[in-house]
């Protein structure tokens, strides 16, 4: 699905040099590289505060702790996402409230969010699934009206832009009260281990979260709040700082590949290409960073297609095969199947094709032709 080796070959010298710097200084935790990367990422995103941490799951948890959410508070999030999002809600004894998603963008459904709001609701966690922002303008309006926090799960959308209806553009992860991201190796900005970060423009919240990531300490050995130990290590920061200047180029390469996939499938009635919310996709389109390129397959057994692709040695993935509301850990007697008709359908129809920065035309032709042939004949 990804070609980390091919990508490394292209940036080997800078990455090696950046790691070597850390080895020479031996500042392995919270060293100068971490601060340098933090500042560079703040500049790239145009956000006041980046707080590096150990992984994207911790980032979500720290954001919720920082906001002071309390047991019993309800947090609304999407049924169709990676489990990390709902996991931390449950872990903090908050009440997850899963809602359906939109059939074409795969992102949280605005009407479903509105319906799920109760007096106990305290936050909404939209996930910018597969690299395209949820409808943030609508969500921020709802949040304002009901006095809710919005926590963007931006693990899949780093580098994407978001466009308001008045034309104003901002980076994904800088819109809500706080946002989280992951630097897991396969993410769009990946390190060579685990890593994550939290973003916010709120000075007070940033201050609280800087303590939370470090055992609740604001002054050495004074523990003012219950915290966690969640640090980005300096070697990972060195890799990330070397890769950050390439992020836009990498995302452009992903968009290029997505544009070629789209062109191959465009007229096929049973292969539905991913919808872009700001018009037609081309190289200059900056609102989708294609963490995944995800098709919907109609009228052909998706699992049979996945098996066929694997036999042809084409990697593929099903993100995600089971709705969260039907996962044993997150069952809730309040959920009704008719409230999840879209997710229930998507889990059977979606398939993600190889998507990374090193895909070439020959590979794309082989992949698209294999998919089309199978769908035509089955
Ligand atoms: C990857 C991911 C996470 C978790 O990130 P980790 O760094 O693996 O903990 C959370 N949410 C979403 C949507 C993700 O894709």
XYZ file of C-alpha atoms and ligand atoms in Angstrom:
393
model
C 0.000 0.000 0.000
C 2.912 2.332 0.671
C 6.530 2.456 -0.534
C 8.509 3.790 2.414
C 11.779 2.428 1.075
C 11.410 4.207 -2.272
C 10.598 7.462 -0.473
C 13.561 7.076 1.890
C 15.969 6.614 -1.043
C 15.032 10.099 -2.298
C 15.749 11.890 1.002
C 18.358 9.585 2.522
C 21.096 12.210 2.898
C 19.014 14.815 4.749
C 17.304 12.237 6.955
C 20.580 10.548 7.878
C 22.220 13.880 8.618
C 19.289 15.019 10.755
C 19.382 11.766 12.766
C 23.163 12.051 13.096
C 22.702 15.504 14.679
C 20.609 13.932 17.417
C 23.145 11.171 18.006
C 25.919 13.748 18.368
C 23.990 15.906 20.854
C 22.524 12.872 22.728
C 19.435 14.981 23.500
C 17.165 12.014 22.845
C 14.040 13.328 24.559
C 12.756 16.890 24.178
C 15.977 17.933 22.487
C 16.484 20.880 20.134
C 15.218 18.821 17.149
C 11.804 18.462 18.754
C 11.533 22.236 19.269
C 12.836 22.931 15.767
C 10.270 20.591 14.212
C 7.527 22.047 16.400
C 8.276 25.594 15.209
C 8.574 24.535 11.574
C 5.237 22.723 11.745
C 3.592 25.749 13.427
C 4.806 27.901 10.529
C 3.722 25.394 7.900
C 0.209 25.094 9.333
C -0.203 28.719 10.345
C -1.222 27.644 13.845
C -0.059 29.194 17.121
C 0.759 26.022 19.025
C 1.975 22.574 18.043
C 2.482 20.189 20.956
C 4.402 17.089 19.911
C 3.493 13.804 21.617
C 4.011 10.060 21.322
C 1.321 9.075 18.806
C -1.991 10.134 17.271
C -4.097 8.231 19.781
C -2.424 9.999 22.708
C -2.899 13.290 20.860
C -6.667 12.778 20.863
C -6.664 11.766 24.518
C -4.535 14.744 25.585
C -6.813 17.107 23.659
C -9.842 15.724 25.525
C -8.022 15.895 28.881
C -6.898 19.443 28.121
C -10.466 20.509 27.416
C -11.449 19.192 30.835
C -14.099 16.774 29.574
C -15.630 14.832 32.474
C -16.991 11.274 32.845
C -20.497 11.127 31.434
C -19.939 13.938 28.943
C -21.129 12.867 25.507
C -18.749 13.120 22.568
C -20.109 12.739 19.060
C -17.939 11.097 16.410
C -18.214 9.163 13.162
C -19.181 5.489 12.993
C -16.930 5.031 9.969
C -13.365 5.652 11.151
C -10.368 4.024 12.784
C -11.115 2.832 16.333
C -8.581 5.179 17.988
C -11.099 8.001 17.860
C -13.800 6.225 19.863
C -11.284 4.350 22.015
C -9.943 7.403 23.819
C -13.449 8.731 24.417
C -14.350 5.469 26.155
C -11.012 5.277 27.964
C -11.646 8.651 29.630
C -15.093 7.431 30.739
C -16.728 9.891 28.399
C -19.715 8.574 26.461
C -19.068 8.009 22.759
C -22.025 8.821 20.536
C -21.450 7.357 17.090
C -23.256 8.841 14.114
C -23.511 8.014 10.425
C -21.392 9.494 7.624
C -22.069 10.928 4.175
C -22.163 8.380 1.339
C -19.921 10.309 -1.067
C -17.265 11.993 1.112
C -17.224 9.320 3.880
C -17.143 12.169 6.443
C -19.418 12.775 9.437
C -23.008 13.560 8.484
C -24.085 17.017 9.623
C -27.777 16.181 10.032
C -26.865 13.096 12.079
C -24.675 15.252 14.340
C -27.558 17.677 14.916
C -29.906 14.811 15.785
C -27.429 13.343 18.278
C -26.993 16.471 20.380
C -28.380 16.242 23.945
C -27.865 18.432 27.023
C -24.911 16.171 27.913
C -23.081 16.688 24.620
C -19.767 18.465 25.150
C -17.724 17.845 22.003
C -17.741 16.731 18.390
C -14.799 14.866 16.867
C -14.866 15.042 13.072
C -12.299 12.819 11.343
C -10.893 14.161 8.066
C -11.226 10.706 6.609
C -8.858 9.595 3.844
C -7.397 13.129 3.605
C -10.333 15.458 2.968
C -11.844 17.763 5.565
C -15.251 17.141 7.035
C -17.776 19.958 6.617
C -16.051 22.131 9.218
C -18.013 25.282 8.492
C -21.298 23.589 9.395
C -19.756 21.831 12.389
C -18.300 25.042 13.823
C -21.697 26.703 13.487
C -23.412 23.840 15.313
C -20.703 23.921 17.982
C -21.153 27.637 18.507
C -24.899 27.335 18.764
C -24.726 24.522 21.350
C -21.527 25.604 23.121
C -19.544 22.491 22.143
C -15.861 21.862 21.512
C -14.677 20.637 18.132
C -11.655 18.330 18.113
C -10.384 17.620 14.602
C -8.913 14.145 14.185
C -6.442 15.131 11.482
C -4.397 11.916 11.459
C -5.205 11.432 7.771
C -5.425 15.025 6.551
C -2.136 16.771 7.251
C -1.314 19.276 4.524
C -4.872 19.476 3.173
C -6.518 22.858 2.804
C -10.068 23.725 3.751
C -12.123 26.327 1.935
C -14.935 28.269 3.606
C -17.935 29.332 1.532
C -16.548 32.911 1.508
C -13.425 31.615 -0.246
C -11.113 31.875 2.768
C -8.627 29.012 3.007
C -6.980 27.462 6.060
C -5.037 24.305 6.774
C -6.789 21.181 8.036
C -6.277 20.915 11.780
C -6.394 24.658 12.451
C -10.178 25.110 12.386
C -11.560 23.428 15.506
C -10.711 24.341 19.102
C -7.989 21.719 18.969
C -6.744 19.059 16.536
C -4.706 15.892 16.681
C -2.481 14.202 14.140
C -0.402 11.047 13.819
C 3.077 10.584 12.374
C 2.766 6.802 12.089
C 5.064 5.721 9.213
C 2.243 5.191 6.695
C 0.560 8.578 7.336
C 1.136 11.430 4.879
C 3.831 12.880 7.144
C 5.281 9.764 8.741
C 8.275 9.219 10.990
C 10.229 5.982 11.414
C 8.398 4.836 14.521
C 5.497 6.346 16.446
C 4.750 10.045 16.772
C 1.897 12.504 17.012
C 0.991 16.110 17.745
C -1.781 18.375 18.937
C -2.515 21.769 17.376
C -4.411 24.736 18.782
C -4.665 28.509 18.473
C -5.838 28.786 22.102
C -2.979 29.937 24.392
C -4.612 28.744 27.634
C -5.488 25.324 26.232
C -1.957 24.975 24.828
C -0.510 25.721 28.260
C -2.737 23.132 29.948
C -1.897 20.461 27.345
C 1.862 21.100 27.602
C 1.517 20.111 31.243
C -0.735 17.141 30.518
C 1.811 15.554 28.121
C 4.454 15.803 30.839
C 2.906 14.215 33.971
C 0.808 17.289 34.691
C 3.931 19.301 35.541
C 4.173 23.023 34.955
C 7.021 23.464 37.365
C 9.458 20.643 38.035
C 7.962 18.144 40.518
C 4.793 20.172 40.964
C 1.912 18.092 39.583
C -1.066 20.399 39.143
C -3.245 18.128 37.024
C -3.321 14.411 36.249
C -1.138 13.982 33.206
C 0.398 11.311 31.015
C 3.854 10.588 29.690
C 3.630 11.188 25.972
C 6.730 12.489 24.224
C 7.956 12.649 20.666
C 11.514 11.391 20.731
C 14.210 13.487 19.116
C 15.170 10.925 16.478
C 11.578 10.869 15.216
C 11.507 14.675 15.258
C 14.710 14.638 13.196
C 13.059 12.441 10.560
C 9.924 14.603 10.553
C 11.875 17.853 10.299
C 13.760 16.475 7.310
C 10.510 15.331 5.652
C 8.301 18.369 6.380
C 9.735 20.473 3.502
C 8.705 17.638 1.156
C 5.145 17.263 2.436
C 3.502 19.416 -0.248
C 5.427 17.607 -2.990
C 4.446 14.254 -1.511
C 0.791 15.256 -1.311
C 0.950 16.477 -4.917
C 2.306 13.087 -5.966
C -0.634 11.412 -4.200
C -3.088 13.740 -5.972
C -1.426 12.997 -9.277
C -1.904 9.286 -8.724
C -5.530 9.859 -7.629
C -6.177 11.938 -10.770
C -4.886 9.075 -12.930
C -6.957 6.510 -11.050
C -10.021 8.735 -11.508
C -9.391 9.085 -15.245
C -9.231 5.307 -15.667
C -12.479 4.666 -13.773
C -14.433 7.766 -14.799
C -17.022 6.252 -17.111
C -17.458 2.983 -15.244
C -20.973 2.749 -13.757
C -20.018 0.286 -11.003
C -16.713 1.765 -9.876
C -17.424 4.949 -7.952
C -14.439 7.262 -7.513
C -14.010 9.373 -4.361
C -15.847 12.678 -4.343
C -13.888 15.903 -3.997
C -15.874 18.662 -2.311
C -14.354 21.657 -4.110
C -14.781 20.760 -7.769
C -12.732 18.620 -10.110
C -9.514 16.985 -9.000
C -6.272 17.868 -10.718
C -2.672 18.455 -9.704
C -3.385 21.935 -8.371
C -6.341 20.836 -6.224
C -5.224 21.302 -2.601
C -8.252 20.195 -0.608
C -7.589 16.461 -0.562
C -4.310 14.776 0.350
C -5.418 11.201 -0.397
C -4.210 9.411 2.667
C -6.268 6.683 1.021
C -7.693 6.405 -2.483
C -10.989 4.678 -1.814
C -13.442 3.341 -4.392
C -16.977 2.095 -3.925
C -17.656 -1.122 -5.829
C -21.273 -1.686 -6.858
C -22.734 -4.974 -8.119
C -19.539 -6.984 -7.686
C -18.456 -8.745 -4.523
C -15.884 -6.422 -2.972
C -14.187 -9.182 -0.997
C -13.800 -11.267 -4.174
C -12.180 -8.251 -5.862
C -9.810 -7.795 -2.914
C -8.843 -11.477 -3.102
C -8.283 -11.208 -6.853
C -6.067 -8.125 -6.450
C -4.001 -9.918 -3.834
C -3.576 -12.886 -6.177
C -2.246 -10.441 -8.773
C 0.087 -9.090 -6.070
C -1.679 -5.738 -5.965
C -1.948 -4.582 -2.341
C -5.345 -3.245 -1.327
C -7.127 -2.456 1.913
C -10.619 -2.267 3.320
C -10.901 0.793 5.551
C -13.039 -0.038 7.439
C -14.708 -3.477 7.315
C -16.855 -3.225 10.479
C -18.791 -0.162 11.691
C -17.667 0.975 15.125
C -21.226 0.768 16.495
C -21.114 -3.008 15.899
C -17.698 -3.549 17.531
C -18.043 -5.497 20.783
C -16.140 -2.887 22.793
C -18.460 -0.074 21.707
C -21.939 -1.631 21.649
C -24.628 0.650 23.054
C -28.274 -0.270 23.420
C -29.247 3.199 22.224
C -27.920 2.572 18.705
C -30.474 1.612 16.069
C -29.359 0.035 12.791
C -31.550 2.387 10.751
C -29.398 5.285 11.975
C -26.324 3.782 10.307
C -27.549 2.901 6.820
C -24.650 4.629 5.051
C -21.870 3.135 7.162
C -23.517 -0.279 6.991
C -23.392 -0.057 3.185
C -19.898 1.472 2.928
C -18.272 -1.313 4.948
C -19.360 -3.707 2.163
C -18.525 -1.471 -0.811
C -15.244 0.302 -0.097
C -11.801 -0.741 -1.244
C -8.621 1.319 -1.078
C -5.953 1.004 -3.768
C -2.197 1.486 -3.331
C -1.547 5.174 -2.614
C 1.868 6.651 -1.975
C 4.437 9.067 -3.324
C 6.271 6.615 -5.567
C 3.472 5.212 -7.793
C 4.365 5.271 -11.493
C 2.155 5.172 -14.602
C 2.909 1.547 -15.341
C 1.791 0.475 -11.867
C -1.357 2.606 -12.079
C -2.261 1.162 -15.502
C -1.806 -2.388 -14.247
C -3.865 -1.729 -11.090
C -6.741 0.057 -12.846
C -6.933 -2.478 -15.690
C -6.998 -5.373 -13.226
C -9.830 -3.749 -11.243
C -11.862 -2.919 -14.365
C -11.439 -6.411 -15.879
C -12.572 -8.081 -12.671
C -15.610 -5.833 -12.185
C -16.624 -6.289 -15.850
C -16.478 -10.065 -15.569
C -17.993 -10.615 -12.131
C -3.834 6.591 12.512
C -5.021 7.203 13.096
C -5.115 7.485 14.461
C -4.112 7.031 15.479
O -2.822 7.391 15.272
P -1.650 6.545 15.971
O -0.438 7.386 15.778
O -1.573 5.237 15.264
O -1.983 6.379 17.416
C -6.241 8.143 14.920
N -7.240 8.490 14.088
C -7.200 8.195 12.783
C -8.348 8.607 11.910
C -6.110 7.538 12.232
O -6.094 7.258 10.921
